[in-house]
CSV table of N, CA, C and O in Angstrom, one decimal:
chain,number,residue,atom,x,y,z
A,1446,UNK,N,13.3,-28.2,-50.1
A,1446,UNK,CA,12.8,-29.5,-50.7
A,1446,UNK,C,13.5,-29.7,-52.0
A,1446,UNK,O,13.5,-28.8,-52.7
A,1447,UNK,N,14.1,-30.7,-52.5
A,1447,UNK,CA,14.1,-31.4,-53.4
A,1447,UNK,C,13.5,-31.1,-54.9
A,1447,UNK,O,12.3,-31.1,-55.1
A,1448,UNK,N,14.3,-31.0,-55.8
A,1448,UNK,CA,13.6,-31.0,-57.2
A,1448,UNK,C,12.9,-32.1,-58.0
A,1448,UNK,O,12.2,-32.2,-58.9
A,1449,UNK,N,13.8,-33.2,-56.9
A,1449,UNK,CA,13.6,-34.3,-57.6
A,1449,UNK,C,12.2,-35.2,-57.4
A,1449,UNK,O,11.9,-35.4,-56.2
A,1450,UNK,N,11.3,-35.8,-58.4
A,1450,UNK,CA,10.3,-36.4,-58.2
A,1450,UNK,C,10.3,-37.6,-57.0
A,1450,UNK,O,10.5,-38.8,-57.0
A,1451,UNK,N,10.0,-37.0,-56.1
A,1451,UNK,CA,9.4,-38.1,-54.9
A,1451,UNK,C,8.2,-38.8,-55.0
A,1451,UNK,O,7.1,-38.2,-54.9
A,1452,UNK,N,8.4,-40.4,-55.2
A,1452,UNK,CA,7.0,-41.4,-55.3
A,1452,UNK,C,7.2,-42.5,-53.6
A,1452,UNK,O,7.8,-43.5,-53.4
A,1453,UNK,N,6.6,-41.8,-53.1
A,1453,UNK,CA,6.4,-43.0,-52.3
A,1453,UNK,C,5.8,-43.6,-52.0
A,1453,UNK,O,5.6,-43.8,-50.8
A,1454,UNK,N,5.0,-44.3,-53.1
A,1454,UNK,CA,3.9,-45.4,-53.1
A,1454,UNK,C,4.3,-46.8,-52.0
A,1454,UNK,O,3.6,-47.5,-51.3
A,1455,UNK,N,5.6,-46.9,-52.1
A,1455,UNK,CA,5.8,-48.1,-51.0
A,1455,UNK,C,5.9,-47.6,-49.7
A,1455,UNK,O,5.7,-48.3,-48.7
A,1456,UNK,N,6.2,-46.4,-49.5
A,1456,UNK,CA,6.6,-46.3,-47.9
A,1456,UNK,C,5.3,-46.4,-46.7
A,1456,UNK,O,4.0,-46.4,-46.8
A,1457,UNK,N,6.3,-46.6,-45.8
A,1457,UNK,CA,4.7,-47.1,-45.0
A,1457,UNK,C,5.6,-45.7,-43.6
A,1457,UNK,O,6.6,-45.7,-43.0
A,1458,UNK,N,4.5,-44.7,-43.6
A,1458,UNK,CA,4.7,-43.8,-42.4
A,1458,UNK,C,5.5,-44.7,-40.9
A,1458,UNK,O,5.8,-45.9,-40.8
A,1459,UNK,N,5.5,-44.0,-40.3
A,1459,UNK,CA,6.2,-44.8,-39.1
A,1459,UNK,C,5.4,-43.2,-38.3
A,1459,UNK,O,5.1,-42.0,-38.5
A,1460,UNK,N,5.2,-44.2,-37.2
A,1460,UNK,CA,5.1,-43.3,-36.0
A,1460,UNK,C,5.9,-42.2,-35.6
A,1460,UNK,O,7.1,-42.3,-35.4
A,1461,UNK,N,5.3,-41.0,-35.5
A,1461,UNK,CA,6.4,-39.9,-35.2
A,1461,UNK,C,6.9,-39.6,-34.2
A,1461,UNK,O,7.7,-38.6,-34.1
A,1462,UNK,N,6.4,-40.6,-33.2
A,1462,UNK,CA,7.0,-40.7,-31.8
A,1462,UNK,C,8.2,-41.6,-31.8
A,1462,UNK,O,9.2,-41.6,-31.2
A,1463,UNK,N,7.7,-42.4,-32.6
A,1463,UNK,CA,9.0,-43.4,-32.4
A,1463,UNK,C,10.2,-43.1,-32.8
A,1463,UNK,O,10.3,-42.1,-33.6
A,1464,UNK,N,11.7,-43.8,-32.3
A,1464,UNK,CA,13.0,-43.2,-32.2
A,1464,UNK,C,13.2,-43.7,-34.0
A,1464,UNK,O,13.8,-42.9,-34.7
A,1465,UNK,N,12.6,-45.1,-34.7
A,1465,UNK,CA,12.6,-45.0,-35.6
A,1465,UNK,C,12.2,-44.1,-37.2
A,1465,UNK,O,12.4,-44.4,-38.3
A,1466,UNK,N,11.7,-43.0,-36.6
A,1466,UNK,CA,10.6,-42.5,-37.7
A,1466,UNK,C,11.8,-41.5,-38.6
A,1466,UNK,O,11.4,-41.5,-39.7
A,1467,UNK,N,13.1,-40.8,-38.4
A,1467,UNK,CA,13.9,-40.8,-39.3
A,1467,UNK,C,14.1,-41.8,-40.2
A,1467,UNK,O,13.9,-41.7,-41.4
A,1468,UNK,N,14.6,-42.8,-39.6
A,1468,UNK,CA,15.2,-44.3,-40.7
A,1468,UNK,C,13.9,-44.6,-41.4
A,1468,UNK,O,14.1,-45.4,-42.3
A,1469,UNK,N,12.8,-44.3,-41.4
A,1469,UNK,CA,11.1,-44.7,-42.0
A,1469,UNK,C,11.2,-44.4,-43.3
A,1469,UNK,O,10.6,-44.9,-44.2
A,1470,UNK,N,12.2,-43.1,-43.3
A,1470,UNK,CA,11.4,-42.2,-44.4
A,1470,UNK,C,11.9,-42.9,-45.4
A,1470,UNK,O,12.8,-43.7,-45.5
A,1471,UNK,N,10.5,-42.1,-46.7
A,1471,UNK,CA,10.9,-43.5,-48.0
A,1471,UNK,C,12.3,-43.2,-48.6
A,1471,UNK,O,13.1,-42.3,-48.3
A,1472,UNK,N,12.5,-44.3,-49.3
A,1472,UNK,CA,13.6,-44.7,-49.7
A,1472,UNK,C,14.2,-43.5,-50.9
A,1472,UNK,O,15.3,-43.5,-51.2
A,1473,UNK,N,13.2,-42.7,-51.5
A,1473,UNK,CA,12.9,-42.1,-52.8
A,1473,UNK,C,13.5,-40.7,-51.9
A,1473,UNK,O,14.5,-40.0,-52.3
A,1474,UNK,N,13.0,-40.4,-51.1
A,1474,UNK,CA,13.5,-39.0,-49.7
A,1474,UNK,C,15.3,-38.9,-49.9
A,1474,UNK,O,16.0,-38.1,-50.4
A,1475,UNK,N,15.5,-40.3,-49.1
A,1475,UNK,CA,16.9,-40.1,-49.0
A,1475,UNK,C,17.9,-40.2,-50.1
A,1475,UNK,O,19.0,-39.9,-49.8
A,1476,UNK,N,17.7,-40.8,-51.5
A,1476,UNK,CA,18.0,-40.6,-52.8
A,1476,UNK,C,18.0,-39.2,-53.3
A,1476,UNK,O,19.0,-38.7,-53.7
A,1477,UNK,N,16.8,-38.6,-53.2
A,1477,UNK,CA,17.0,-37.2,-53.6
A,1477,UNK,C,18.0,-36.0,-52.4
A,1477,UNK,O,18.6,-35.0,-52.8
A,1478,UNK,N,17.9,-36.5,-50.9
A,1478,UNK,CA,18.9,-35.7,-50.4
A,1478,UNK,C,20.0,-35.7,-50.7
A,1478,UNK,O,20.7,-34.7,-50.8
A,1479,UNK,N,20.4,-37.2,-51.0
A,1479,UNK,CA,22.2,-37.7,-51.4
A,1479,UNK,C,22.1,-36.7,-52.6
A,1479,UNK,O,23.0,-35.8,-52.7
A,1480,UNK,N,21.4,-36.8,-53.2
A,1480,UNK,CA,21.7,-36.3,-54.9
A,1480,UNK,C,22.0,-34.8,-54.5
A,1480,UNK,O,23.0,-34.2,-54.6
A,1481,UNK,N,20.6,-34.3,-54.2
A,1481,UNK,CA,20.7,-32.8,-53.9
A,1481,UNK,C,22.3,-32.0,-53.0
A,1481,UNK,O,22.8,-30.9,-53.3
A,1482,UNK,N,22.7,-32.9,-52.1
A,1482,UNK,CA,23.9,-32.5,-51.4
A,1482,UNK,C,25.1,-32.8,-52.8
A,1482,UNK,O,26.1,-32.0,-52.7
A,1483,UNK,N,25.0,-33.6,-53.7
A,1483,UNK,CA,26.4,-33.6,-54.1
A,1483,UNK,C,26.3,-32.8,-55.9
A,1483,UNK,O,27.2,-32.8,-56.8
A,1484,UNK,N,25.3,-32.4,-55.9
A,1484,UNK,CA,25.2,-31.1,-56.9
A,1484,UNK,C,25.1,-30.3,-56.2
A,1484,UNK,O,25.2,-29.3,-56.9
A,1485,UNK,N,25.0,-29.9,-54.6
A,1485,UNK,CA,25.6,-28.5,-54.0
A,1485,UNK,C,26.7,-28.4,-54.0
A,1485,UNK,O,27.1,-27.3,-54.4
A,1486,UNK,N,28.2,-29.9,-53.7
A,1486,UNK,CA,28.8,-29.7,-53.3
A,1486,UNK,C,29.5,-29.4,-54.8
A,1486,UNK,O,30.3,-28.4,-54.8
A,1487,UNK,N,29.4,-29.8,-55.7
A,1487,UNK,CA,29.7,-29.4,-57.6
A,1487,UNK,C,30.1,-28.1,-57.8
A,1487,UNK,O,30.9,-27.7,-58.6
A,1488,UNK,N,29.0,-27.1,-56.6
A,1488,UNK,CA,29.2,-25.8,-56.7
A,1488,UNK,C,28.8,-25.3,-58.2
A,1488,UNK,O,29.7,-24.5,-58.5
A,1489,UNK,N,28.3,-25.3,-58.9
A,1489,UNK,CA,28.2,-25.2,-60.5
A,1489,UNK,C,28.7,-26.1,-61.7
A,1489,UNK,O,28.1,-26.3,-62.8
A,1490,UNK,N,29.9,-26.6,-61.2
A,1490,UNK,CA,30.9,-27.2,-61.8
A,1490,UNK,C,30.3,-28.4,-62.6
A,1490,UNK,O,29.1,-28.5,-62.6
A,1491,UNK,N,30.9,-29.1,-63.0
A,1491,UNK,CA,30.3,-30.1,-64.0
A,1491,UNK,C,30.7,-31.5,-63.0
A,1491,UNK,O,31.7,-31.6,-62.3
A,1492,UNK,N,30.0,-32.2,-63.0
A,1492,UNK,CA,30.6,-33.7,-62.4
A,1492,UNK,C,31.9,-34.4,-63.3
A,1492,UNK,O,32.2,-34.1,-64.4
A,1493,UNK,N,32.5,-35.3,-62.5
A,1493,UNK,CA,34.0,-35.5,-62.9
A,1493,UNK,C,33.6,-36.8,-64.1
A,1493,UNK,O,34.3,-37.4,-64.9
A,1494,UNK,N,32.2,-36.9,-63.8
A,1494,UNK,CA,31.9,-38.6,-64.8
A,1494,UNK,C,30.8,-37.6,-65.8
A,1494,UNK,O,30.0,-36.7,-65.5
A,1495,UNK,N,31.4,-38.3,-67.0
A,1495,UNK,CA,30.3,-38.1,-68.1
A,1495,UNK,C,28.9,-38.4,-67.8
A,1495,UNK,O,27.8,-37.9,-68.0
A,1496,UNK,N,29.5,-40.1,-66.9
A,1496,UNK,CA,28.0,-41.0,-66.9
A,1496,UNK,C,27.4,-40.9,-65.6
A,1496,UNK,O,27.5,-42.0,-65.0
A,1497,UNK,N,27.0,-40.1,-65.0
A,1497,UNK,CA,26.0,-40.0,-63.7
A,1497,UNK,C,25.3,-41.0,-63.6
A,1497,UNK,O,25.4,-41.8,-62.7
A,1498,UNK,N,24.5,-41.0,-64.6
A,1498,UNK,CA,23.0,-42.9,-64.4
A,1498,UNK,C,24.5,-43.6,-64.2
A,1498,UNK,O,25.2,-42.6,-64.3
A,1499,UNK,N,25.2,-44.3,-64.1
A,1499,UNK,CA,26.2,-45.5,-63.8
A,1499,UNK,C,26.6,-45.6,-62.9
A,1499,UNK,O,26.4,-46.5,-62.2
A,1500,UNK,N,27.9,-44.0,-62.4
A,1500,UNK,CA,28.1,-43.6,-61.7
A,1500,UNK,C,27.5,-44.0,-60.7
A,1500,UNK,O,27.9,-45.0,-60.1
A,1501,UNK,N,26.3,-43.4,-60.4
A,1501,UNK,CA,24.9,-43.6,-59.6
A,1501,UNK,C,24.7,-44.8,-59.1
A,1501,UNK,O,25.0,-45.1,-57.9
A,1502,UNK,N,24.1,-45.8,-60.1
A,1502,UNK,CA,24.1,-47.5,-60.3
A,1502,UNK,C,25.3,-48.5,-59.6
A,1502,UNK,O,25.3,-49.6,-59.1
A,1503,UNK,N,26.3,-47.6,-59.8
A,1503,UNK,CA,27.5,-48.0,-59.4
A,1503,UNK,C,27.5,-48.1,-58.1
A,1503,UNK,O,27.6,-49.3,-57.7
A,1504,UNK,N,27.3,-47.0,-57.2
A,1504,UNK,CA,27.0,-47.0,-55.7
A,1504,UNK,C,25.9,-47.2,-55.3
A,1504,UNK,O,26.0,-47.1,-54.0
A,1505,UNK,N,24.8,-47.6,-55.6
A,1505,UNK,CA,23.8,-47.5,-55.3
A,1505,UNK,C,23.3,-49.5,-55.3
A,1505,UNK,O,22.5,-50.0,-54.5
A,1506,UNK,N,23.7,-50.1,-56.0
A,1506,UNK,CA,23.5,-51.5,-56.4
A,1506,UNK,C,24.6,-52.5,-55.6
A,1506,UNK,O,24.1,-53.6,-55.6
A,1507,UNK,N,25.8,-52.6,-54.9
A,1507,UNK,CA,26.3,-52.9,-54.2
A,1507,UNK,C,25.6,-53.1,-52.9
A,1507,UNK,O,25.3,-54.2,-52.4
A,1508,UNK,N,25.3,-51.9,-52.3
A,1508,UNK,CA,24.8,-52.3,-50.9
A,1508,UNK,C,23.0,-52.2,-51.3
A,1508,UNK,O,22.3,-51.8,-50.3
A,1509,UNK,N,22.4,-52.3,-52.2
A,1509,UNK,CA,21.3,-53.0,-52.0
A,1509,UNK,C,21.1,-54.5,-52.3
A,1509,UNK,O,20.2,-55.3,-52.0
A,1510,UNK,N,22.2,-54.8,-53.1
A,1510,UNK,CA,22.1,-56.2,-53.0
A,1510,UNK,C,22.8,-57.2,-51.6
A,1510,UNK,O,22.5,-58.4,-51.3
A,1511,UNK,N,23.5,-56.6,-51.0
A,1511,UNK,CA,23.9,-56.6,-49.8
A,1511,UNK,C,23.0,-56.4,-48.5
A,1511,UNK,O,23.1,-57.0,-47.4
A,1512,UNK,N,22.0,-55.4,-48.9
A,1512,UNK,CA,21.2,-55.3,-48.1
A,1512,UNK,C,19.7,-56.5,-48.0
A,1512,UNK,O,19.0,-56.9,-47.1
A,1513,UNK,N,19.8,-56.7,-49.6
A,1513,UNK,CA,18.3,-57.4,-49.8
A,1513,UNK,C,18.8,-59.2,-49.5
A,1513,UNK,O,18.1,-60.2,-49.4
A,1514,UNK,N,20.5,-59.2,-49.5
A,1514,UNK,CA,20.8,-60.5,-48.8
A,1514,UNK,C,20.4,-60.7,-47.6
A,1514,UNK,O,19.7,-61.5,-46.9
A,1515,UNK,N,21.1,-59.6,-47.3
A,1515,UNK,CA,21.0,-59.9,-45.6
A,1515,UNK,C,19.9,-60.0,-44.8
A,1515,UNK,O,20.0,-60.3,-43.6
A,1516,UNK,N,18.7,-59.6,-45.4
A,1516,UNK,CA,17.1,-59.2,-45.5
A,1516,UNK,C,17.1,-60.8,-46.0
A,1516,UNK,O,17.1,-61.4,-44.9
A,1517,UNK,N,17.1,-61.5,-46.7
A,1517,UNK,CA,16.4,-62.5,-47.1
A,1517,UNK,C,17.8,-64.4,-46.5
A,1517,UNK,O,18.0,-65.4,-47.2
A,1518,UNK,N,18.3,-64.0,-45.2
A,1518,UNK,CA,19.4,-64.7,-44.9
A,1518,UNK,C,20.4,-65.3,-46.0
A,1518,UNK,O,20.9,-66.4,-45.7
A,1519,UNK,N,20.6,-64.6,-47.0
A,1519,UNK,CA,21.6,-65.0,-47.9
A,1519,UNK,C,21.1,-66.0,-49.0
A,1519,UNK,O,21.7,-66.6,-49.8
A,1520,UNK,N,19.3,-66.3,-48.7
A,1520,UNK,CA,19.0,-66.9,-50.0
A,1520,UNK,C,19.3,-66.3,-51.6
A,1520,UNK,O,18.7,-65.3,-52.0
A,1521,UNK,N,19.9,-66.7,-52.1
A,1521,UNK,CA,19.9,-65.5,-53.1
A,1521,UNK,C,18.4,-65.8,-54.3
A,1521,UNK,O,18.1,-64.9,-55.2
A,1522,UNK,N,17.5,-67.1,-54.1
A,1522,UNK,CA,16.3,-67.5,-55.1
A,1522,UNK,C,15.4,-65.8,-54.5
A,1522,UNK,O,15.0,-64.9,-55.2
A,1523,UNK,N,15.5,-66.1,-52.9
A,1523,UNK,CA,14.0,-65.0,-52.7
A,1523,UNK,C,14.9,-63.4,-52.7
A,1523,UNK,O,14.3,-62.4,-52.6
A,1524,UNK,N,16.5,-63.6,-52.7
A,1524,UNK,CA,16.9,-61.9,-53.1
A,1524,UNK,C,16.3,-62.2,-54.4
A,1524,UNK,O,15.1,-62.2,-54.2
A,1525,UNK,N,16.6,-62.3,-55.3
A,1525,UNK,CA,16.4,-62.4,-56.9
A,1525,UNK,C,15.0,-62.2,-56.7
A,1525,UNK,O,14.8,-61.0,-56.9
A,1526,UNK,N,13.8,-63.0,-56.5
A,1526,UNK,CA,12.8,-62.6,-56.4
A,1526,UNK,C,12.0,-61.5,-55.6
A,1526,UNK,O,10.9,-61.1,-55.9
A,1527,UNK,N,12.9,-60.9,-54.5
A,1527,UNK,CA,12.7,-59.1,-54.2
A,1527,UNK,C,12.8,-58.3,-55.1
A,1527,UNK,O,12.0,-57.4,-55.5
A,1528,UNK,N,14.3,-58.8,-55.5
A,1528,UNK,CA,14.6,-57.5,-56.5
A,1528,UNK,C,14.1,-57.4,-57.9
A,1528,UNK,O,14.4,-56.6,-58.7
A,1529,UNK,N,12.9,-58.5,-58.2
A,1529,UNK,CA,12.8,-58.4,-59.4
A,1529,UNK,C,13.7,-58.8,-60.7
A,1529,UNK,O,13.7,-58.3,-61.8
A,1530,UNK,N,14.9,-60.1,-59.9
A,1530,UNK,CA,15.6,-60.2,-60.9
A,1530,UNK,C,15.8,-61.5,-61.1
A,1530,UNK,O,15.7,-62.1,-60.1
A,1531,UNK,N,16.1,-62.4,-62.4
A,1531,UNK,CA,15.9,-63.9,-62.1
A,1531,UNK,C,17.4,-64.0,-61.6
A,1531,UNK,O,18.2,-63.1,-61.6
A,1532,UNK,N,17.6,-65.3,-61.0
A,1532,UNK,CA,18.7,-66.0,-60.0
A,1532,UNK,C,20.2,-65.6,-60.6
A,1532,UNK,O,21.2,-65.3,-60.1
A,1533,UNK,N,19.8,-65.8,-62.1
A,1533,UNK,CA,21.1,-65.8,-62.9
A,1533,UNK,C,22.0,-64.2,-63.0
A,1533,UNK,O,23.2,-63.9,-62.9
A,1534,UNK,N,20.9,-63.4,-63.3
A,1534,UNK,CA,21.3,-62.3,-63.0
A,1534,UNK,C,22.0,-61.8,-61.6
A,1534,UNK,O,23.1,-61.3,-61.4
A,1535,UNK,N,20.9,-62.4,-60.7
A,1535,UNK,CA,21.2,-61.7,-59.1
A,1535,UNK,C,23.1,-62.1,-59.5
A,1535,UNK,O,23.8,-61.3,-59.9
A,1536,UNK,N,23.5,-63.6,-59.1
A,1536,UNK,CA,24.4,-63.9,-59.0
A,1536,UNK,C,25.7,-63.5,-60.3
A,1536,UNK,O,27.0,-63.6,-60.2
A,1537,UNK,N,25.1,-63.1,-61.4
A,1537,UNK,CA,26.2,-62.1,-62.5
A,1537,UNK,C,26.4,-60.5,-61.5
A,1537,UNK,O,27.6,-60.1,-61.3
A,1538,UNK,N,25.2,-59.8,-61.0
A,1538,UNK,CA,25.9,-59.4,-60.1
A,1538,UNK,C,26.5,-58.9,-58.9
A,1538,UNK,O,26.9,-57.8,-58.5
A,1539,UNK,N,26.4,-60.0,-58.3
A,1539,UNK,CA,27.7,-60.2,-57.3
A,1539,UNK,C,28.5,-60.4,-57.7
A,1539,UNK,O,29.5,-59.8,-57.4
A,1540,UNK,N,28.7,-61.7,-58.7
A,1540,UNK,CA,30.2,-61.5,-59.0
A,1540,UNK,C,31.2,-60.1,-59.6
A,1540,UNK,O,32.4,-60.0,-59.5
A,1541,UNK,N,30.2,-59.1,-60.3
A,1541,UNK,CA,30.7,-58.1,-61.3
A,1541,UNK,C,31.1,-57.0,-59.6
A,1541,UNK,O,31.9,-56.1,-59.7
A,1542,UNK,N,30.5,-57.3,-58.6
A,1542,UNK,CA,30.7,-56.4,-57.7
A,1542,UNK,C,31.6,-57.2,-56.4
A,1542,UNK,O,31.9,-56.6,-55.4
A,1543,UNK,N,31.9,-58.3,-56.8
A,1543,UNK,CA,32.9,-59.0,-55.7
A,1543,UNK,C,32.2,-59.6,-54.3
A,1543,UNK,O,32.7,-59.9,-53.2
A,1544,UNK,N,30.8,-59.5,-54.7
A,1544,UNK,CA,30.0,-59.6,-53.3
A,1544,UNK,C,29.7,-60.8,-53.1
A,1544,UNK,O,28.7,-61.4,-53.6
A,1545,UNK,N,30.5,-61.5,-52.2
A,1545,UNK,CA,29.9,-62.9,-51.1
A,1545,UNK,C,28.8,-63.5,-50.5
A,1545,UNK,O,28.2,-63.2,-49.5
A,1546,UNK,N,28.5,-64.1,-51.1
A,1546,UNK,CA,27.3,-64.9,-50.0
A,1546,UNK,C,27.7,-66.2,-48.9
A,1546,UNK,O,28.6,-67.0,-48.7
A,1547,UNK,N,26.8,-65.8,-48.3
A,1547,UNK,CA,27.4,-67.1,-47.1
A,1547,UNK,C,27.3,-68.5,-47.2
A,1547,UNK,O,27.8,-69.2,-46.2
């Protein structure tokens, strides 16, 4: 298990019969696996970026804004309002990440 603090106040269980109930698990689960696999793969060593939080931000903020489009058919008022971000922001970043809307 993971060192990392797992909160999953949002996740909603999924049936454990169902073919879905891997893809279920909370979102906070598969964050700390990515993480945990790529400080194994470090082997001790130090990471190649000073800035990990960015680093991180960096890959992690592309395809959730991508995801929370395609989730909300490319409105970007109700992405901006998922993500907790106003309009102006959402659309500062797509452009800072080259990301299209329809």
């Amino acid at each position: 298990m993971s060192s990392l603090n797992h909160n999953a106040a949002d996740a909603k269980p999924a049936d454990s019969g169902s073919p879905d109930a891997e893809a279920a698990k909370p979102l906070c689960t598969s964050v700390a696996e990515c993480m945990d696999a790529y400080f194994r793969t470090l082997n001790g060593h130090a990471p190649k970026t000073l800035n990990l939080y960015d680093t991180v931000l960096e890959q992690v903020e592309p395809p959730l804004l991508r995801a929370t489009l395609d989730y909300c058919d490319g409105n970007q008022s109700r992405a901006a309002e998922l993500l907790g971000l106003n309009r102006a922001t959402l659309r500062k970043k797509l452009t800072q990440y080259g990301i299209s809307t329809r």
